[in-house]
Coordinates of C-alpha atoms in Angstrom, one line a residue:
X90 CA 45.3 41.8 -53.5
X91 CA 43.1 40.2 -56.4
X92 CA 45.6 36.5 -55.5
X93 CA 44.7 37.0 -52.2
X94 CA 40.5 37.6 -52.6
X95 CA 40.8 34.5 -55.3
X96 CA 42.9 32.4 -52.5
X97 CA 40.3 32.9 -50.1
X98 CA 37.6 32.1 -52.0
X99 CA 39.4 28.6 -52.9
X100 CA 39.7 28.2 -49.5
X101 CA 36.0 28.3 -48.8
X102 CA 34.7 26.8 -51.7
X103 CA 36.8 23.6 -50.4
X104 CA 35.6 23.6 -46.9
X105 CA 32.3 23.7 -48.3
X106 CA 32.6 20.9 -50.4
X107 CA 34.3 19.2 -47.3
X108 CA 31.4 19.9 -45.1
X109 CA 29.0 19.2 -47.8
X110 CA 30.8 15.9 -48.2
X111 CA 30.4 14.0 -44.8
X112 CA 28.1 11.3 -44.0
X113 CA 24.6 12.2 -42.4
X114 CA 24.2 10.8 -39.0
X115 CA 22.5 7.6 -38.6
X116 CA 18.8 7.8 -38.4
X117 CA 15.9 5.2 -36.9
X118 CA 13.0 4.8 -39.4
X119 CA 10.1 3.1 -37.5
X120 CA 7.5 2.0 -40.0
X121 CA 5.3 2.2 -36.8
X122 CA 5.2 4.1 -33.6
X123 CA 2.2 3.4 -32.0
X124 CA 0.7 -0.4 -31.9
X125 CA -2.9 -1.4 -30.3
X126 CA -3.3 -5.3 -29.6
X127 CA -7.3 -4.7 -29.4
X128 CA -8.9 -6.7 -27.2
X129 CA -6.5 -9.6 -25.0
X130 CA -7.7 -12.1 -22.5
X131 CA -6.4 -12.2 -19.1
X132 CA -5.8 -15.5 -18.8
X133 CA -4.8 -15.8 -22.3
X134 CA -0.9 -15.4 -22.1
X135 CA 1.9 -13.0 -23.5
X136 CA 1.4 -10.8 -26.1
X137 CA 4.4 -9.0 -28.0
X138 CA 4.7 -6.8 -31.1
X139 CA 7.8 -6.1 -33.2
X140 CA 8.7 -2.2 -34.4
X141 CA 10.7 -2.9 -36.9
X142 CA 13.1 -0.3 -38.2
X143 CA 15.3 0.8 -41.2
X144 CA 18.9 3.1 -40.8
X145 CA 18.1 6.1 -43.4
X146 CA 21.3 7.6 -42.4
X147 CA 24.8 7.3 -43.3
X148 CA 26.4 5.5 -40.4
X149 CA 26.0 2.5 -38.1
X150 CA 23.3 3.5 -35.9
X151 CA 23.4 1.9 -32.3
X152 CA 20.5 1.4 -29.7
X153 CA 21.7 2.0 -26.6
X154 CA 18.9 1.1 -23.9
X155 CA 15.4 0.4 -24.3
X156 CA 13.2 1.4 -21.2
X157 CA 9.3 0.4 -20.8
X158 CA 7.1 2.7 -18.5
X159 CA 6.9 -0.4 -16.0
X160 CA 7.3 -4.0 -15.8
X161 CA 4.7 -5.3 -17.6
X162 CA 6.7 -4.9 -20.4
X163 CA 9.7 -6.9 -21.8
X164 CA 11.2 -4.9 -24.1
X165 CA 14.3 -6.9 -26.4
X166 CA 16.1 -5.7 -29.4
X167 CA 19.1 -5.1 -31.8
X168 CA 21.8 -5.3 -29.9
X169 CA 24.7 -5.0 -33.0
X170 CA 24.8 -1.8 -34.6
X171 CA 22.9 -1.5 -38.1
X172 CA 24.8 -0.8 -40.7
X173 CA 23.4 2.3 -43.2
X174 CA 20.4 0.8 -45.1
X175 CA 19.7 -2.0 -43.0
X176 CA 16.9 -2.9 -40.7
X177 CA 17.0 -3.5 -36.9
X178 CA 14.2 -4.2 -34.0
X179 CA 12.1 -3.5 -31.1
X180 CA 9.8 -6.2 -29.1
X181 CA 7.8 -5.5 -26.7
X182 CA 5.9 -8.0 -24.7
X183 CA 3.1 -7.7 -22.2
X184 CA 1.7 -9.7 -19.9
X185 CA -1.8 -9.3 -19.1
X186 CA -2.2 -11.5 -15.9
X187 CA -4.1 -9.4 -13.3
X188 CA -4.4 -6.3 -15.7
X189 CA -7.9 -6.3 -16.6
X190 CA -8.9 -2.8 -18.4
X191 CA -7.6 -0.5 -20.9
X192 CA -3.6 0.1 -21.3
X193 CA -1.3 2.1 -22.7
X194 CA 2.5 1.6 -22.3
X195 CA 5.3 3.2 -23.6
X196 CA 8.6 2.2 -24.4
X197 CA 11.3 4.6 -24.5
X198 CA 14.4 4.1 -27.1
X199 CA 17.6 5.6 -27.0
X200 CA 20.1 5.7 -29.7
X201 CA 23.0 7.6 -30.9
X202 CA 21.3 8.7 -34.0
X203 CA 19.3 12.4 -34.8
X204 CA 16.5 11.7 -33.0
X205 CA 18.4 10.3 -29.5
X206 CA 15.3 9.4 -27.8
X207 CA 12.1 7.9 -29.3
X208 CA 8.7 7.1 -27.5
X209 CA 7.2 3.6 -29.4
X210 CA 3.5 3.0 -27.8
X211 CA 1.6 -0.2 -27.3
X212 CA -2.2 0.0 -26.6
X213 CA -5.5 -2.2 -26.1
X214 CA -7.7 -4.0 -23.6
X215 CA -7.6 -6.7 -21.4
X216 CA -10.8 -9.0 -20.7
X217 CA -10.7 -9.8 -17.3
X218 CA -11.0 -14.0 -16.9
X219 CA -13.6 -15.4 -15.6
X220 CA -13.1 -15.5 -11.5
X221 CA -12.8 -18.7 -9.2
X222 CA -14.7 -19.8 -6.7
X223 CA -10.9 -19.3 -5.1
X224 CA -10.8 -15.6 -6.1
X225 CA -14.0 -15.3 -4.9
X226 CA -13.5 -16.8 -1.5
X227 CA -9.8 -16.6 -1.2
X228 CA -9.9 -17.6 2.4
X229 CA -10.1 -21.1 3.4
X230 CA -11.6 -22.7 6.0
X231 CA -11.3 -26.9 6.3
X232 CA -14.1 -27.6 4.4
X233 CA -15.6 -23.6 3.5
X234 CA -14.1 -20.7 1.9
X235 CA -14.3 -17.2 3.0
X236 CA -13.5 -13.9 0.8
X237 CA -11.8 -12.6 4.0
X238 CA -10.5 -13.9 7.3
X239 CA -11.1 -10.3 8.9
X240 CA -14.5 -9.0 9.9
X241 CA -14.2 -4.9 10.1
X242 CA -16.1 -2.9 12.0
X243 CA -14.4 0.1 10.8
X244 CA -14.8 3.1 12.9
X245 CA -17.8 3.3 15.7
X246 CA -19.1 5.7 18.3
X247 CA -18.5 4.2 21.8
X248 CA -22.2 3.7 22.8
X249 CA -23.1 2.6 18.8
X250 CA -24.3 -1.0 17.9
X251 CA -23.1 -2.3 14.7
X252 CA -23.5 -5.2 12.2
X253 CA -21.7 -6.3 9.7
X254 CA -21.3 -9.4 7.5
X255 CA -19.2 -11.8 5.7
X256 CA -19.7 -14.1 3.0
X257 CA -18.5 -17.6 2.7
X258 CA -19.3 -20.9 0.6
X259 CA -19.2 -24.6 1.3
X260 CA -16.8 -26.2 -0.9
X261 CA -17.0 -29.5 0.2
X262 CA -19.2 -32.7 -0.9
X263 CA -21.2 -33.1 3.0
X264 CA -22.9 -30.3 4.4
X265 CA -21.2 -28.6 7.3
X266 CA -22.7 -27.3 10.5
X267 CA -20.9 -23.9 11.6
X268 CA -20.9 -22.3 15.0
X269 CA -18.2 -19.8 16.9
X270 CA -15.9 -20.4 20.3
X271 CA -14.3 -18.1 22.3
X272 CA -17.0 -15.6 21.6
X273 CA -16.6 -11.9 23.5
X274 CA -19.3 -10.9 25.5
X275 CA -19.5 -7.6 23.1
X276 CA -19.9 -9.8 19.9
X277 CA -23.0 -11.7 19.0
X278 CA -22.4 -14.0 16.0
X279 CA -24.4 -16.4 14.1
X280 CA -24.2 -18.0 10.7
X281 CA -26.7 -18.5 8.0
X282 CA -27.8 -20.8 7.0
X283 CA -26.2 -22.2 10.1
X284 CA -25.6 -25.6 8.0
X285 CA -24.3 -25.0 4.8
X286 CA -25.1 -28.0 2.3
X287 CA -22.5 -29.3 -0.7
X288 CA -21.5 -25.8 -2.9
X289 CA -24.4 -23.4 -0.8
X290 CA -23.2 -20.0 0.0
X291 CA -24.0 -18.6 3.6
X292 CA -22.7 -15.5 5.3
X293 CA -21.4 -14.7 8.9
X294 CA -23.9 -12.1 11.0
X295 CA -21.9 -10.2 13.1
X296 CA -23.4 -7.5 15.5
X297 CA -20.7 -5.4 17.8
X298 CA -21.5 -3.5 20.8
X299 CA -19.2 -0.6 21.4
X300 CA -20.6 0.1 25.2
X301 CA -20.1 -3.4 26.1
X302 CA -16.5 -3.6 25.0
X303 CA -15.5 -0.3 26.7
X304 CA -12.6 0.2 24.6
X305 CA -10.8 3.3 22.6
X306 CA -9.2 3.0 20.0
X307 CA -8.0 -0.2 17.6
X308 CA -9.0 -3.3 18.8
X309 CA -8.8 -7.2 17.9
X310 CA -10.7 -9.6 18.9
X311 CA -10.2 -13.4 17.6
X312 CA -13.5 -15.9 17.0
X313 CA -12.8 -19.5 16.3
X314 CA -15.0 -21.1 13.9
X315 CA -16.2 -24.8 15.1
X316 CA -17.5 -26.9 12.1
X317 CA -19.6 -30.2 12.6
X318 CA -18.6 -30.2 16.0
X319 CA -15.1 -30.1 15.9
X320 CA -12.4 -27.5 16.8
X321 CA -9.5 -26.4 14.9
X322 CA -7.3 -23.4 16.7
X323 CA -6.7 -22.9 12.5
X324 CA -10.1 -21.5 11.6
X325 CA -10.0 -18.6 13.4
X326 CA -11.6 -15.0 12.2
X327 CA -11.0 -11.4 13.4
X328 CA -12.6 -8.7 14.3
X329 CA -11.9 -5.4 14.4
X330 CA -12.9 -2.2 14.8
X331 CA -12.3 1.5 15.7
X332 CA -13.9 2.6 18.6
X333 CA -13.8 6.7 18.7
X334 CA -16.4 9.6 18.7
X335 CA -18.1 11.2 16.3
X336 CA -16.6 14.6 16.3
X337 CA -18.6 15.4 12.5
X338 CA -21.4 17.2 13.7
X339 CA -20.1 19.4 16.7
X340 CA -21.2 22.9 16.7
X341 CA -18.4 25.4 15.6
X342 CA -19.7 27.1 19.7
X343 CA -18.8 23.0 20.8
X344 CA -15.7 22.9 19.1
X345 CA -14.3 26.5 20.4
X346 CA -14.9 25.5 24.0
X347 CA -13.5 22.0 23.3
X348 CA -10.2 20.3 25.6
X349 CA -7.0 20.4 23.3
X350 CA -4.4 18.1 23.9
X351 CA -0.7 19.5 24.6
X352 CA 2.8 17.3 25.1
X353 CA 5.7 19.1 25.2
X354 CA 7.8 16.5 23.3
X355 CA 6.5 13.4 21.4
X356 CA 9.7 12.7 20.3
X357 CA 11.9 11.1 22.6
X358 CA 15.9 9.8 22.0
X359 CA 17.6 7.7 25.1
X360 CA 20.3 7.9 23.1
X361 CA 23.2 4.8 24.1
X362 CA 21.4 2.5 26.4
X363 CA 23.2 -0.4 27.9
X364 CA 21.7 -4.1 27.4
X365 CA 19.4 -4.7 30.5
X366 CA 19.4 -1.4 32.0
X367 CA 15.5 -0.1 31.9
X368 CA 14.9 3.5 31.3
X369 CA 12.0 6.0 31.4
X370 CA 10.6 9.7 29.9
X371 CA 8.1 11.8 31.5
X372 CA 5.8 13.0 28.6
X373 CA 4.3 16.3 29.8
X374 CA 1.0 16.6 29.1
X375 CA -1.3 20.0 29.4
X376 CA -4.6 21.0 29.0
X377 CA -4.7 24.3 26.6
X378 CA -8.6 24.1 26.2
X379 CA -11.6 25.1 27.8
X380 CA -12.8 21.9 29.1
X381 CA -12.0 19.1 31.1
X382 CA -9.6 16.8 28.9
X383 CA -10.2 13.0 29.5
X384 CA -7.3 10.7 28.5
X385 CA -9.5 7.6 28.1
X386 CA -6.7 5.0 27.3
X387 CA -2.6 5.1 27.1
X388 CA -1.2 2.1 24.9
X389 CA 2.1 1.1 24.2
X390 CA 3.8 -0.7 22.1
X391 CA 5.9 -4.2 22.4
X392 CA 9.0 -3.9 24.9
X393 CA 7.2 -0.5 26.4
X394 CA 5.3 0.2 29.3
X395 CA 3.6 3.6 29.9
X396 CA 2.7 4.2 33.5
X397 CA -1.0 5.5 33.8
X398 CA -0.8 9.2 35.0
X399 CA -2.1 10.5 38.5
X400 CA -5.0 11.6 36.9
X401 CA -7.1 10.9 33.6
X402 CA -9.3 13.9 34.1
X403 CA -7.3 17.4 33.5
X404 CA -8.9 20.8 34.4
X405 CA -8.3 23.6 31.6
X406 CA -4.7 25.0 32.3
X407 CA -3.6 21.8 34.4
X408 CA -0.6 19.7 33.6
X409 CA 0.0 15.7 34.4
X410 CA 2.5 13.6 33.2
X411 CA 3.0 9.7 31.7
X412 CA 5.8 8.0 32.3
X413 CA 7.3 6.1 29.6
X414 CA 9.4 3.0 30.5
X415 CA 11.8 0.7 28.6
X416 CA 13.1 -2.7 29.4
X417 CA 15.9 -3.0 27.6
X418 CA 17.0 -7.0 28.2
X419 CA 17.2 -9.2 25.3
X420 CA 17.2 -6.3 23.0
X421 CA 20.3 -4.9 20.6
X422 CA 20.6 -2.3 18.3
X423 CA 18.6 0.5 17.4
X424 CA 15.0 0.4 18.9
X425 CA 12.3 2.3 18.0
X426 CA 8.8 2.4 20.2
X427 CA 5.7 4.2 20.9
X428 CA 2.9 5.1 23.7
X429 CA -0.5 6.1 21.7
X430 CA -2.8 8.2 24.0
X431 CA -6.5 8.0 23.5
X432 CA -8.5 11.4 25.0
X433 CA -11.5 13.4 24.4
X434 CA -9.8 15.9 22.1
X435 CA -12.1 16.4 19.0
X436 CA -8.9 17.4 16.4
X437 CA -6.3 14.9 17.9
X438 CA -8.6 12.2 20.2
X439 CA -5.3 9.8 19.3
X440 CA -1.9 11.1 19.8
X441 CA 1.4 9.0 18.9
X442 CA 4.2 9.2 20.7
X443 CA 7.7 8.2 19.7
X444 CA 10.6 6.6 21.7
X445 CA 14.0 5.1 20.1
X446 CA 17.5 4.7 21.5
X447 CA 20.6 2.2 20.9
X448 CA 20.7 -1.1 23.2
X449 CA 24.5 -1.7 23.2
X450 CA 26.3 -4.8 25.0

């Protein structure tokens, strides 16, 4: 009994010098974590910072992947495994082009030592360069530059007059005379100055009237810009703009007696549809309200033609229907279209619907 008790406690006494015994794992010792550039210029190039690190541990330590939070960081580094005691890498570069502002990126390291996943930071402060007279006016023009080649009206009430303006320089050495072609009769437009001399800035003076245009919905309109007399189908500007009603300051009483818009299905699938064959969906559409509902304008889209209803005015209860058609010739593959109806319902005054099938030969 007394062999056995002093057997067993040979036995553990050697395992525990065994375990006691074996090598520690291998360890990353950054001497930094966390690194802050200060202040960088935008225009001033790449930056990068080394983390340099030591193997505290007792076997080769191996980085496996290094990860930055996004791509404006280049992250490179010890690729060989580092032997216990030595001294391995991290860089991490960033590229400040079109950052301007504060940052802070992280860079996420993975290794097969006791800590398997370590977050290294790099921080500071881009000064945005100084802009351009092409980041200013991005646009250009022959002779001028404009910040934008799109004039938005945004959104505006059907009866509503609007104006809105647009800035543009002359970055030529003569002056130049602007005025606009093609004008619509909704659109007044003028420029001023309307002669812009050798580096003068001038803006265009748009004024949009919604009752004139008679419209719902999005709609484009293109201007063509005529400078010193002569034409170029080139310097052309659009205009846009939004034309629905103001539904904001309705009474809760106005709202509750309101039309409301029903279709039975907006989604429609033709399914297989052979090459050159022409197809149509009826789109049911019912008024659940408690007033007359207007549709004011049915749209659709390229290679889709929605027949205008019977009737455009629908009493509370009443049903009519608009016929969706597609031409199928020319066409392959899947095909996806749509019909977007404009009404007089304040919650959903513009309704999309969907058509798609497969053209097959």
């Amino acid at each position: 009994m007394k062999i056995n008790k002093l057997f067993l406690i040979l036995m553990l006494g050697t395992l525990g010098v065994t375990a006691f015994s074996q090598p520690s794992r291998p360890n990353a010792e950054f001497e930094e974590k966390i690194f802050d550039f200060g202040e960088i210029k935008e225009d001033g190039g790449k930056v990068t910072h080394t983390f340099n690190f030591k193997n505290t541990g007792e076997q080769p330590l191996i980085v496996h992947n290094v990860k930055a939070s996004c791509g404006c960081t280049s992250p490179d580094w010890t690729r060989q495994p580092v032997q216990p005691g030595k001294s391995g890498y991290v860089k991490a570069t960033f590229d400040p082009r079109n950052r301007p502002g504060n940052f802070n990126k992280s860079i996420m390291v993975y290794t097969n030592g006791e800590e398997s996943t370590i977050v290294l930071r790099i921080t500071g402060k881009v000064l945005p360069r100084e802009k351009t007279i092409e980041d200013i006016y991005p646009r250009a023009m022959g002779p001028v530059r404009l910040k934008t080649a799109h004039l938005s009206f945004t959104r505006i009430a059907p009866q509503e007059v609007k104006t809105e303006e647009l800035e543009m320089i002359n970055t030529s050495d003569s002056p130049v005379k602007i005025e606009f072609e093609r004008v619509p009769e909704h659109l007044k437009i003028r420029m001023e100055p309307e002669t812009l001399e050798p580096g003068q800035k001038g803006k265009i003076v748009a004024t949009y009237d919604a009752a004139v245009k008679d419209d719902w919905g999005f709609v484009v309109d293109q201007v063509y810009l005529k400078m010193n007399g002569e034409s170029d189908h080139k310097n052309r500007l659009s205009v846009s703009a939004t034309i629905e009603e103001d539904y904001s300051k309705w009474s809760e009483e106005q709202m509750a007696n309101a039309p409301v818009i029903e279709i039975d299905d907006r989604v429609f699938d033709f399914g297989e549809i052979k090459q050159g064959e022409k197809v149509s969906h009826d789109f049911i559409v019912t008024n659940k309200g408690k007033s007359n509902l207007i549709l004011r304008k049915i749209r659709a889209s390229c290679g889709c033609t929605a027949i205008q209803p019977d009737k455009t005015v629908i009493a509370p209860g009443e049903s009519t229907k608009i016929v969706a058609q597609f031409n199928s010739r020319g066409m392959s593959g899947r095909q996806n279209k749509s019909v977007t109806v404009y009404s007089n319902d304040p919650k959903r005054s513009t309704l999309l619907l969907r058509l798609s099938g497969t053209v097959v030969k």
